[in-house]
Amino acid sequence: MSRAITTNPTTPAPAPTPTTSPPHRFPALDWRIRFGVLSLIWGFSFLLIKVGTQGFAPFQVTFGRLLFGTAVLAAALAVKRERLPRGTRTWGHLAVAAFLLNALPFSLFAYAELTIPSTLAGICNATSPLWGMALSLVALSEDRPTRVRVAGLGLGFIGVLTVLGAWQGFHGLDTKGTALALLASLSYPIGWIYVRRTLAGSGHSHLSLSGAQLLLATLQLAVVTPLFTSIPDGLPVGPLLAIVALGALGTGFAMLLQYGLVAETGPTTAQMVTYFIPVIATIAGVTLLGETLTWSTPVGAVVVLAGAALTQVGTGRRARPGRSAGAFPQEGPSDVVVAPLPPTRDVARPGTPETPAAADASTTSAWQPDAPHTPTANRHPTGAPRPSVPHHERADKS
C-alpha cells in the first residue's frame, strides 16, 4: 500500500549555510622597516630643532613641537575612543613627568642648539643611558651593579670627554650650550625614575597617559613662552615646517610607532634605535647643514655608544614573570621618550573570544622593562601563548 509523502508547509526548508572565506587582511608593515623609519625620524629631530631656532625663539620651538605632538595623540585617542586619565593625584604626577620628560629637556635642547651644532646635541642625547644607570644604582634598589655595567658607565663617560676634547682644555667648544644639552639628557632618567615610583600600575592605558602628559607639557609652555619671548615679526616657512615636522612626526607619530615596535619585538630590540640616533643626526648635520667634524667627535661617539651598550648587558635576564620594574624602559631614545607606560597586562578588546568579562577594566601596556621579550600581541591575556593563526587571518598590528 502506497503512502503519500507530505511536507509541512509551515516549516521552511533550512537555508544552505553559506561558505564565506575570511576577509583579506593586509599584513603589517615589517618591523624592520618601521624600525628604520623611527631611527630616521628621531635622528633628524636635532636637525629640525636647529632649523626651527633659525626663525623662532627656543621656547616657541618647544611650544610648537608639543602642540603638534599633542594634536597627533589627540587624534589617536579619538580614533581609539579612549579617554584621558582621571584623578587629581594622577594628573599631579603627570604634571611633574611632563616637566621632567618634555618641557624641560625639549627647551634645553632648543637653547643648546643656538650655540652648538646639531651633531653634538645628538651625541649628548646618547648619554642618557649612562646617566640613567648611574642614577638607578642610587635611587632604584632593584638595579644591582655588575662589573660589566660599571665598566660600560666608565667607558661611556670617557667617550663624552673624547667628544668634548678634554685633553685640549675644551678648546673651541661652547661650554654653555654643551652643558645645556647634557642637562637635557640628565633630565630624562630623573623623569623615568620619578614615573617608575609614582605612575607604574596606575590602571590607565599608555596612550591615555601619554596624551595627558603632552597636554600638560603644552600648557606649561603656553604659560612660559609669552613671558620670555615676543611675537615673531613673521612666519618663515622653513623653520615653521621644521617645527610642524618635529612635533607631528618626531614627537606624536614616532611615539605611536614606538609603541607598536615594543609590542611586537619587545623593549630591548625597540630601544636599540637609541644607538642609531647620533649616527643619523651626525650624517644629517654634516650633509644638510654643513656642520664640521673633528676626529674626536665620531670616535668619542662610538665610545659613548659602546659604553651605553655595556650598561644594558644582563638587564633582560633580571625579569621574573609578573614583575613590573617600572613605567617604561629605563634607557630609551632619550629625546623622544615622552610618556609613562604603566606595566599593566595586555588585554584584548571586550567582545573578542579571548577576553574574560572581568578583564574589561584592565588596560594595555607594551612597556615591560626587563620583561621576557615575547611580543605582547602573541600572548593570551592569561599569559599563555596564543595558538598560531594562518597568515591570511592575522590582523594588522601596525
Steps between C-alpha positions, in 0.01 A plus 500: 500500500649825393537782746475862394797709597403843621697797628402747762442826319554699820855375548741670260778294360833578664706743298836378385785623713706741293867429487682829519871542509647724769553861398840575359729669748798692380816396683655744743794700375818313586635614835847554350359763266322672788821479703687675219233767464506563874878532498484753216227706665679522832841548342371799302338654811818690588527640150137612521567669835794684345292618204212601728722722716608691189156662483352467848608528862585171677190512717288556190660200330425285804144625527430428134659158527280406796190653343522296180605188687198531727275542196620167359436316827162669537405365158617153603294520819195602300544215251540242778229667709717517807461759773756698691586368848305608804608585851668808644794298628567347158486837328736645761759232433451543126569872535838425658574235235404746225750750636788254542446300180367761259493868592845521660715280272333617178563863601859430606581332168348792310708752696812283468476490122521877483873462562595137431456292182216253473754218473635572847147526640419156360810351658425663836153350480657153477642541851159458662546123553820578687330753725212258541718218623694726737180634654323164514783352704423761763123541474377155397578215736412232241781609268819328608834605352717248322860534392403514136238770553732709717771463234248614240418804712865596527563436130200712406620801692849460351324523165328821611835654594636390161215670316557818699876495442588511870876461436489828307335686783167492313649741247249632247208349690204702617486377857162659576321340208663162565409518868138573410490197267649274768252634758219420259629144472521478879140618536364191327621235747392718791153505345510125434580426864225734619243333275606152608440599861170681453310392186589135451182292509267800500236306308490731197605418146837620378332705226275673751791587729715611209233730367441653842871547560557678169192714561637610837842573351334709229311699764823556694668644191187702419549678833877541480544594134320840507699601808841454338437552130332750273276441203718435193491760225415236242452130448797373300392193307810286552518526881122470527492178299789369710301557818191333354706197398679494835170487687276295274765249388781514755277510807147381421526251214836363617353421839218298345753326276714414799206347688437265211865398486513427872184292483636295210871468570537575871659802670861387459481482121293819478742702710789402274388795290685712758832399347401613150381846602841670539625339180207634299514836679868532407445406136205741472686787663812461286330441165199733529617774735868502409615442857865407545646212697834439665635147536412495870127539439427174313761308700355621828148426379594138431648471850186651652275254317723207597481603864124545481466152348705348783274659760216294352677165530297264716199729544277269296576202725397655828128476439271262678155413373248754619759752618469857382812698542360832408301713270707472186842393388767628724716599208327599181531752220540793731392797298167347420406284794204708598255281681473284809377154416347307791593132517149361478387189319426481133127438469307460179202717425168406662295272281786298353499127570812514716388784725375410847201704606674616814796634305321794342633741761860411429720696266779410266861596524778394271782614725619234738857591595725198521206275416533196278498616142202305378289732284196607699270449204587129488394423854163422649380734782559214744867497401496182293612515138219533251457226241653574165272667250524462124675790339197614302292526819741710702393851585710794408703582809632831384 
